XYZ file of C-alpha atoms in Angstrom:
557
model
C -12.933 14.130 12.165
C -9.180 14.008 12.289
C -7.394 17.351 12.254
C -5.393 17.858 9.097
C -2.904 20.517 8.102
C -3.371 21.271 4.412
C -0.369 22.240 2.312
C -0.232 23.389 -1.297
C 2.459 21.391 -3.073
C 3.849 22.710 -6.361
C 3.743 20.322 -9.305
C 6.376 20.508 -11.980
C 5.175 22.546 -14.946
C 7.549 20.685 -17.222
C 6.111 17.202 -16.664
C 5.285 15.394 -19.904
C 3.085 12.310 -20.187
C 4.601 9.193 -21.723
C 3.164 7.996 -25.038
C 4.607 4.489 -24.680
C 1.304 2.936 -23.636
C -1.066 4.894 -25.886
C -2.072 1.781 -27.917
C -3.035 0.013 -24.672
C -5.149 2.998 -23.622
C -6.984 2.918 -26.951
C -7.578 -0.826 -26.674
C -9.107 -0.323 -23.216
C -11.313 2.478 -24.565
C -12.670 0.114 -27.238
C -13.189 -2.758 -24.785
C -15.080 -1.084 -21.917
C -18.783 -0.250 -21.962
C -20.302 3.221 -22.229
C -20.566 3.554 -18.430
C -16.770 3.803 -18.307
C -14.348 6.250 -19.922
C -10.690 6.778 -20.828
C -9.131 10.244 -20.565
C -5.863 11.730 -21.804
C -3.550 14.596 -20.736
C -5.149 17.963 -21.366
C -8.554 16.816 -20.144
C -9.893 18.133 -16.852
C -11.097 14.627 -16.004
C -7.577 13.275 -16.541
C -6.057 15.917 -14.272
C -8.579 15.108 -11.537
C -7.911 11.379 -11.880
C -4.119 11.555 -11.476
C -4.005 14.445 -8.981
C -2.677 13.722 -5.484
C -2.584 15.954 -2.444
C 1.140 15.134 -2.036
C 3.647 15.507 -4.852
C 5.462 12.391 -3.597
C 2.613 10.240 -4.922
C 1.954 12.122 -8.193
C 2.970 10.841 -11.631
C 1.782 11.804 -15.101
C 0.334 8.682 -16.726
C -0.308 7.996 -20.404
C -4.049 7.908 -19.759
C -6.573 7.464 -16.977
C -9.406 4.937 -16.916
C -12.607 5.476 -14.940
C -14.421 2.115 -14.826
C -18.125 2.513 -14.169
C -19.055 -1.117 -13.516
C -17.531 -4.170 -11.888
C -17.550 -5.883 -15.286
C -15.354 -3.146 -16.760
C -13.079 -3.285 -13.725
C -12.510 -6.914 -14.721
C -11.830 -6.079 -18.387
C -9.031 -3.582 -17.758
C -6.537 -5.890 -15.985
C -6.869 -8.510 -18.707
C -5.628 -5.988 -21.278
C -2.914 -4.672 -18.962
C -1.690 -8.197 -18.279
C -1.592 -9.166 -21.934
C 0.618 -6.183 -22.769
C 2.557 -6.188 -19.470
C 1.655 -2.547 -18.925
C 2.508 -0.691 -15.684
C -0.576 0.600 -13.901
C -1.889 1.979 -10.631
C -5.256 2.052 -8.876
C -6.384 5.165 -7.014
C -9.276 5.225 -4.582
C -9.238 8.443 -2.585
C -5.536 9.003 -3.192
C -4.602 9.188 0.495
C -1.383 7.176 0.111
C 1.775 9.281 0.146
C 4.310 6.577 -0.744
C 5.745 6.917 -4.287
C 4.102 4.620 -6.824
C 1.422 3.236 -4.504
C -1.429 4.911 -6.420
C 0.369 6.532 -9.353
C 2.095 5.359 -12.531
C 3.511 6.489 -15.858
C 1.438 3.793 -17.560
C -2.339 3.351 -17.172
C -3.949 5.037 -14.180
C -7.183 3.404 -12.944
C -9.362 5.862 -11.028
C -12.246 4.483 -8.955
C -13.983 7.857 -8.833
C -17.234 6.488 -10.345
C -17.674 4.045 -7.459
C -18.906 6.802 -5.160
C -22.398 5.743 -4.109
C -23.453 5.345 -0.480
C -26.405 3.115 0.405
C -27.721 2.780 3.960
C -29.653 -0.278 5.139
C -31.572 0.856 8.217
C -32.760 -2.641 9.102
C -29.278 -4.174 9.034
C -27.611 -0.947 10.248
C -24.983 -1.242 7.538
C -23.764 1.121 4.845
C -22.437 0.139 1.426
C -19.706 2.566 0.361
C -17.636 2.944 -2.749
C -14.521 3.370 -0.592
C -13.757 2.776 3.136
C -12.317 0.057 5.331
C -13.089 0.226 9.038
C -15.593 -2.146 10.648
C -16.014 -3.969 7.356
C -18.362 -6.942 7.203
C -17.824 -7.662 3.491
C -15.880 -6.478 0.431
C -17.002 -6.207 -3.177
C -13.856 -7.299 -4.979
C -12.811 -7.832 -8.586
C -9.965 -10.336 -8.434
C -7.052 -10.317 -10.920
C -8.742 -12.946 -13.103
C -11.573 -10.476 -13.785
C -14.235 -12.109 -11.588
C -16.435 -10.077 -9.246
C -16.693 -11.533 -5.756
C -18.340 -10.618 -2.482
C -15.779 -11.497 0.169
C -17.051 -12.247 3.679
C -15.735 -14.016 6.767
C -16.607 -17.360 5.164
C -13.720 -16.794 2.716
C -11.294 -16.913 5.608
C -7.880 -16.267 4.045
C -8.901 -13.595 1.538
C -11.144 -11.769 4.034
C -8.297 -11.825 6.545
C -5.806 -10.516 3.978
C -8.041 -7.666 2.801
C -8.127 -6.273 6.339
C -4.733 -4.637 6.487
C -2.767 -7.106 4.359
C -1.717 -4.683 1.634
C -2.879 -4.053 -1.897
C -2.237 -7.123 -4.046
C -5.522 -9.013 -3.834
C -7.772 -7.290 -6.364
C -9.591 -4.023 -6.996
C -12.135 -3.276 -4.283
C -15.347 -1.824 -5.717
C -17.275 -1.338 -2.474
C -17.263 -2.031 1.244
C -20.138 -3.000 3.507
C -19.638 -1.378 6.912
C -21.331 -1.562 10.267
C -22.752 1.818 11.311
C -22.974 3.568 14.679
C -24.780 6.735 15.851
C -22.762 9.911 15.340
C -21.839 11.761 18.512
C -20.020 14.970 19.384
C -16.349 15.704 18.983
C -14.011 18.519 18.144
C -10.458 19.739 17.603
C -8.357 22.236 19.550
C -5.148 23.832 18.278
C -2.521 24.879 20.835
C 0.518 27.113 20.356
C 4.052 26.493 21.657
C 3.337 28.238 24.986
C 0.799 25.541 25.948
C 2.844 22.386 25.317
C 3.465 21.676 29.009
C -0.213 22.181 29.839
C -1.275 19.832 27.037
C 1.179 17.207 28.262
C -0.329 17.466 31.761
C -3.849 17.222 30.302
C -2.845 14.088 28.422
C -1.522 12.535 31.634
C -4.790 13.408 33.398
C -6.873 11.830 30.642
C -4.992 8.532 30.949
C -6.274 8.211 34.530
C -9.889 7.900 33.312
C -11.164 4.419 32.551
C -13.836 5.189 29.975
C -13.431 3.130 26.758
C -15.878 5.414 24.918
C -13.802 8.547 25.507
C -10.963 8.812 22.987
C -8.376 11.388 21.931
C -5.761 11.915 19.226
C -2.870 14.191 20.168
C -1.044 15.410 17.048
C 2.345 16.921 17.904
C 3.490 19.208 15.077
C 6.466 21.310 14.095
C 5.849 23.774 11.242
C 9.169 25.210 10.012
C 10.556 24.762 13.508
C 7.550 26.206 15.380
C 5.985 23.554 17.664
C 2.284 23.112 18.341
C -0.370 20.527 19.160
C -3.671 19.669 17.471
C -5.915 17.865 19.936
C -8.953 15.834 18.878
C -11.557 14.951 21.524
C -14.275 12.343 21.002
C -16.748 10.464 23.153
C -18.898 7.635 21.804
C -21.846 8.502 24.027
C -24.668 11.080 23.916
C -22.943 13.108 26.655
C -19.301 12.810 27.816
C -18.765 11.972 31.499
C -18.211 15.093 33.647
C -14.611 16.281 33.808
C -13.084 13.847 31.344
C -12.003 16.552 28.850
C -11.833 19.518 31.249
C -8.027 19.713 31.351
C -7.933 20.136 27.565
C -10.879 22.520 27.352
C -9.553 24.779 30.124
C -6.160 25.183 28.424
C -6.176 28.296 26.167
C -6.258 27.266 22.500
C -5.809 29.056 19.181
C -8.692 27.161 17.545
C -11.611 25.276 19.074
C -14.045 23.641 16.653
C -16.348 22.777 19.527
C -18.922 20.229 18.481
C -18.185 20.208 14.758
C -17.677 17.142 13.443
C 3.117 14.412 2.706
C 5.654 11.079 3.941
C 4.032 8.906 6.541
C 5.768 6.395 8.772
C 4.741 4.651 11.948
C 5.955 2.931 15.084
C 3.798 0.809 17.384
C 4.028 1.249 21.156
C 2.654 -0.749 24.046
C 1.465 2.212 26.119
C 1.569 5.999 25.815
C 3.166 6.801 29.155
C 3.867 10.418 30.212
C 7.611 9.801 29.693
C 7.036 8.555 26.152
C 4.739 11.478 25.262
C 7.361 13.883 26.595
C 9.980 12.178 24.429
C 7.741 12.575 21.358
C 7.382 16.296 22.111
C 11.157 16.518 22.395
C 11.524 14.607 19.116
C 9.441 17.154 17.179
C 11.361 20.062 18.732
C 14.714 18.350 18.110
C 14.039 17.761 14.408
C 12.401 21.172 14.054
C 15.700 22.870 14.887
C 17.869 20.619 12.724
C 16.051 20.179 9.429
C 16.983 22.581 6.607
C 15.163 25.886 6.258
C 15.604 25.887 2.458
C 12.223 24.143 2.127
C 9.020 24.662 4.081
C 8.087 21.592 6.089
C 5.645 20.176 8.604
C 6.398 17.471 11.170
C 3.461 15.737 12.813
C 3.336 12.953 15.425
C -0.135 11.471 15.945
C -0.535 9.939 19.393
C -3.621 7.704 19.149
C -4.360 5.985 22.473
C -7.960 5.571 21.290
C -6.854 2.794 18.955
C -6.327 0.343 21.804
C -10.081 -0.020 22.279
C -10.526 -1.009 18.636
C -7.326 -2.897 17.845
C -6.983 -4.924 21.021
C -10.602 -5.727 21.872
C -11.159 -9.343 20.721
C -14.946 -8.892 20.764
C -15.062 -6.311 17.980
C -16.861 -7.098 14.718
C -13.679 -8.259 12.970
C -11.552 -10.124 15.526
C -9.012 -11.452 13.003
C -7.194 -9.493 10.330
C -3.823 -9.225 8.649
C -3.175 -6.185 10.823
C -2.699 -6.276 13.702
C -1.281 -9.810 13.520
C -1.871 -10.182 17.269
C -4.385 -8.328 19.420
C -2.659 -8.575 22.761
C -0.790 -5.261 22.800
C 0.301 -2.256 20.802
C -1.244 0.917 19.340
C 0.190 2.972 16.458
C 2.048 6.260 16.660
C 1.857 7.787 13.178
C 4.472 10.152 11.780
C 3.601 12.607 9.003
C 6.410 14.657 7.441
C 5.550 17.059 4.593
C 7.835 19.340 2.574
C 7.802 21.354 -0.644
C 10.989 20.731 -2.628
C 11.555 17.269 -4.185
C 15.319 17.795 -3.804
C 14.851 17.170 -0.077
C 13.072 13.816 -0.513
C 15.971 11.677 0.675
C 16.786 13.899 3.654
C 13.187 14.087 4.897
C 12.484 10.383 4.349
C 15.625 9.471 6.274
C 14.644 11.876 9.051
C 11.347 9.990 9.408
C 13.129 6.623 9.517
C 15.601 7.885 12.115
C 12.831 9.346 14.250
C 10.940 6.033 14.212
C 14.109 4.215 15.253
C 14.769 6.566 18.191
C 11.195 6.309 19.476
C 11.200 2.538 19.048
C 14.433 2.219 21.015
C 13.057 4.407 23.806
C 9.803 2.445 23.936
C 11.750 -0.791 24.361
C 13.990 0.787 27.006
C 10.965 1.915 29.029
C 9.594 -1.656 28.923
C 7.983 -4.000 29.545
C 8.336 -5.386 26.007
C 11.561 -6.828 24.663
C 10.809 -6.811 20.920
C 9.447 -4.194 18.527
C 5.725 -4.404 17.750
C 4.205 -4.658 14.227
C 3.938 -1.360 12.348
C 0.682 0.031 10.901
C 0.697 -0.786 7.126
C -1.300 2.223 5.896
C 1.300 4.652 7.270
C 4.491 2.587 7.118
C 7.103 4.096 4.790
C 7.383 2.392 1.403
C 10.471 0.246 2.092
C 9.170 -1.257 5.343
C 9.819 -5.040 5.418
C 6.672 -7.178 5.300
C 7.627 -8.943 8.514
C 7.754 -5.620 10.391
C 4.051 -5.119 9.618
C 2.531 -8.605 9.673
C 4.959 -10.709 11.698
C 6.668 -13.762 10.263
C 3.606 -15.997 10.014
C 1.504 -13.086 8.736
C 3.853 -12.253 5.871
C 3.827 -15.886 4.764
C 0.022 -15.896 4.746
C -0.182 -12.580 2.862
C 2.239 -13.913 0.251
C 0.297 -17.162 -0.119
C -3.022 -15.347 -0.701
C -1.385 -12.952 -3.182
C 0.205 -15.668 -5.272
C -2.921 -17.837 -5.196
C -4.878 -14.995 -6.815
C -2.048 -14.473 -9.274
C -2.335 -18.057 -10.509
C -5.940 -17.448 -11.571
C -4.925 -14.303 -13.443
C -2.015 -15.933 -15.262
C -4.243 -18.865 -16.198
C -6.785 -16.534 -17.825
C -4.109 -14.668 -19.781
C -2.451 -17.913 -20.877
C -5.786 -19.396 -21.960
C -6.448 -16.377 -24.180
C -2.973 -16.392 -25.737
C -2.326 -17.765 -29.229
C -1.506 -21.459 -29.121
C 1.935 -22.792 -29.957
C 2.672 -23.697 -33.533
C 5.702 -25.089 -35.316
C 6.558 -21.721 -36.818
C 10.054 -20.421 -36.209
C 10.897 -17.336 -34.176
C 14.058 -15.373 -33.519
C 15.384 -15.432 -29.947
C 16.192 -12.205 -28.133
C 17.125 -11.177 -24.603
C 14.216 -10.024 -22.410
C 13.801 -6.452 -21.232
C 13.060 -5.408 -17.655
C 10.245 -3.227 -16.350
C 10.751 0.450 -15.526
C 11.838 -0.336 -11.975
C 14.704 -2.568 -13.080
C 17.668 -2.235 -15.378
C 17.331 -3.843 -18.774
C 17.701 -7.559 -18.317
C 20.190 -7.766 -21.130
C 21.142 -7.891 -24.755
C 23.009 -10.518 -26.741
C 26.720 -10.687 -27.308
C 26.559 -13.852 -29.407
C 24.061 -15.682 -31.557
C 25.614 -18.785 -33.083
C 24.295 -20.945 -35.883
C 22.841 -23.429 -33.412
C 20.462 -20.761 -32.131
C 22.065 -20.011 -28.749
C 21.921 -16.452 -27.440
C 23.769 -15.287 -24.309
C 22.141 -12.663 -22.086
C 23.292 -10.796 -18.994
C 21.123 -9.753 -16.030
C 21.129 -7.061 -14.847
C 23.181 -5.037 -17.292
C 24.035 -2.391 -14.654
C 25.362 -4.880 -12.111
C 29.068 -5.151 -11.361
C 28.679 -8.926 -11.535
C 25.845 -9.546 -14.018
C 24.111 -12.895 -14.023
C 24.740 -14.763 -17.272
C 22.211 -17.149 -18.733
C 21.689 -18.760 -22.117
C 18.560 -19.141 -24.178
C 18.771 -22.048 -26.619
C 16.613 -21.805 -29.735
C 15.695 -24.598 -32.125
C 14.282 -23.507 -35.470
C 12.931 -26.986 -36.104
C 10.026 -26.774 -33.701
C 10.031 -23.144 -32.616
C 10.748 -23.921 -28.970
C 12.882 -21.933 -26.557
C 14.495 -23.397 -23.453
C 16.706 -21.856 -20.757
C 19.502 -23.209 -18.611
C 18.171 -21.463 -15.468
C 14.945 -21.863 -13.501
C 13.779 -18.264 -13.750
C 11.988 -18.451 -17.099
C 13.944 -15.472 -18.440
C 13.986 -16.413 -22.113
C 10.961 -15.078 -24.014
C 11.021 -14.652 -27.759
C 10.539 -11.523 -29.762
C 7.189 -11.287 -31.540
C 6.460 -14.855 -32.640
C 3.155 -16.200 -31.312
C 4.545 -19.659 -30.606
C 7.186 -18.314 -28.217
C 4.818 -15.750 -26.701
C 2.233 -18.330 -25.661
C 4.933 -20.636 -24.315
C 6.309 -17.780 -22.195
C 2.893 -17.297 -20.602
C 2.541 -20.979 -19.790
C 6.045 -20.950 -18.340
C 5.049 -17.988 -16.170
C 1.973 -19.825 -14.942
C 3.990 -22.909 -13.989
C 6.615 -20.769 -12.275
C 4.039 -18.964 -10.117
C 2.296 -22.231 -9.238
C 5.613 -23.641 -8.029
C 6.185 -20.566 -5.861
C 2.718 -20.855 -4.313
C 3.172 -24.547 -3.553
C 6.570 -23.946 -2.001
C 5.499 -21.177 0.327
C 2.154 -22.745 1.156
C 4.075 -25.821 2.329
C 6.493 -23.655 4.281
C 3.623 -21.810 5.947
C 1.828 -25.043 6.833
C 5.025 -26.439 8.312
C 5.545 -23.291 10.351
C 1.961 -23.365 11.670
C 2.389 -26.935 12.889
C 5.804 -26.263 14.380
C 7.558 -28.684 12.035
C 10.291 -26.278 10.971
C 11.776 -22.999 12.093
C 11.735 -20.627 9.139
C 14.414 -17.955 9.043
C 13.033 -15.110 6.865
C 16.459 -13.830 5.847
C 17.445 -17.264 4.583
C 14.314 -18.845 3.127
C 12.167 -15.973 1.809
C 13.396 -14.522 -1.498
C 14.614 -10.943 -1.387
C 11.907 -9.801 -3.782
C 9.138 -10.459 -1.236
C 10.804 -8.966 1.836
C 9.332 -5.493 1.388
C 5.965 -4.495 0.006
C 7.598 -2.046 -2.386
C 9.291 -5.016 -4.084
C 6.462 -7.536 -3.963
C 4.308 -6.130 -6.769
C 7.338 -5.053 -8.809
C 9.404 -8.229 -8.737
C 6.548 -10.693 -9.218
C 6.228 -9.222 -12.713
C 9.421 -11.080 -13.601
C 7.358 -14.260 -13.550
C 3.922 -13.223 -14.799
C 1.824 -10.321 -16.077
C 1.036 -7.598 -13.530
C -1.170 -8.413 -10.582
C -3.874 -5.981 -9.616
C -3.205 -3.309 -7.031
C -6.091 -2.141 -4.842
C -6.043 1.045 -2.790
C -7.187 -0.203 0.585
C -7.713 3.199 2.195
C -9.679 6.049 0.671
């Protein structure tokens, strides 16, 4: 069990839930079966659903939905997509990045998918949440269909293993199981840092793939320390392998008992690099402000090499790591109390990653930075930094392919176009964007001029031309930015336009990916990949400009 430092984070007493999406909440409550439920602020169930251990990932939603069946999991996104409602999906709520499992709209809590079933004959366990060693996924895709995803579904199975959270809502995982063995955690004070560093160097001389450690280097309000996890995947550890750690005086020894994050991947944890990480925690510990309590933690995980780099493991291919030749993650965990220090602490994490990455490259032998671990990468990490260039293209292709199915379902259920007239109006943006615009002219011919975005110094101008004769709207750009107001004829046409737009995107980038695989073209990400897909924080947000929301799955519990 990984050592964790628990902190109590104060939530704002003045937070007020939005009522903007109350009609959507009530529609969901009417649509789901009696094994599911919808809760509202003031309910204990609601508070439990939206609660997060870190205030950075907490938002007060309009309501929370607890689906109790895969069928109801499929119903909810159809309603959200029809009304273009912001939403989030929370599994265990481990994510600390803002907005990854929280929303001001509809909060989907997977708390009712909590069963564990063990198959002794197959030596597998079916869990409501989990991800490691997965042999199959129970997935509800954005079009509302329940699927069991295995290695035979090559692209989707690959993407689910570390590819992010845009492929559907995972209802359960089927995992391989292994016998539980002994392990424990030791906590060392600042006077033992040199001894722990020497013990780490001694451990690296052993060549036992079953013996693993995690060295967590912490700084709590400037006071350094180390939490050391020891584990051996055998009935009895080899003699002497952990002696250097066990003989060093510790504050806590659990014996045989069983926030923002960021990450940098290194090729090898050498003694020089570990020393630099110790220096990094001490350096920041003396320079960060004392106006807020904080914790700095650097998790050195040399154990991961045996699992990430071994090509004979159960799951040899996955979105992460994109290559299995080298590299293990170093995870950074910075926690603090006051939201006013968000920017300073987040930048401190980014700067620390950059310094360690530069040192790792200077020590050699590698010449380029390695992919970063997606579950811990800070929210604005570029996709290519996690999956590599080819990997980000494949992740995008799988995401948009699933989106097509969802848009098709929504469009099929929309009212069909009629000849009735409708009044044109400029579209509005989602909560993460400025308003797309408002009109400054509306002539007798039915032309309305809009500006996007309104807050930009150089707003993009586009025109929506309206003809009252047949109720059709057309635009002079290729973005599909001209929906109507409330008329059903324009609404259904907007959805079909969205579907066509997404299909064109999928075809374009599928062709680009195929060309890259066969070496036909050299793709420059900064030139050929749109800005809205360069970071995972933008991918889910910006795709909503073309279609109803895609489904976000929490891939770690």
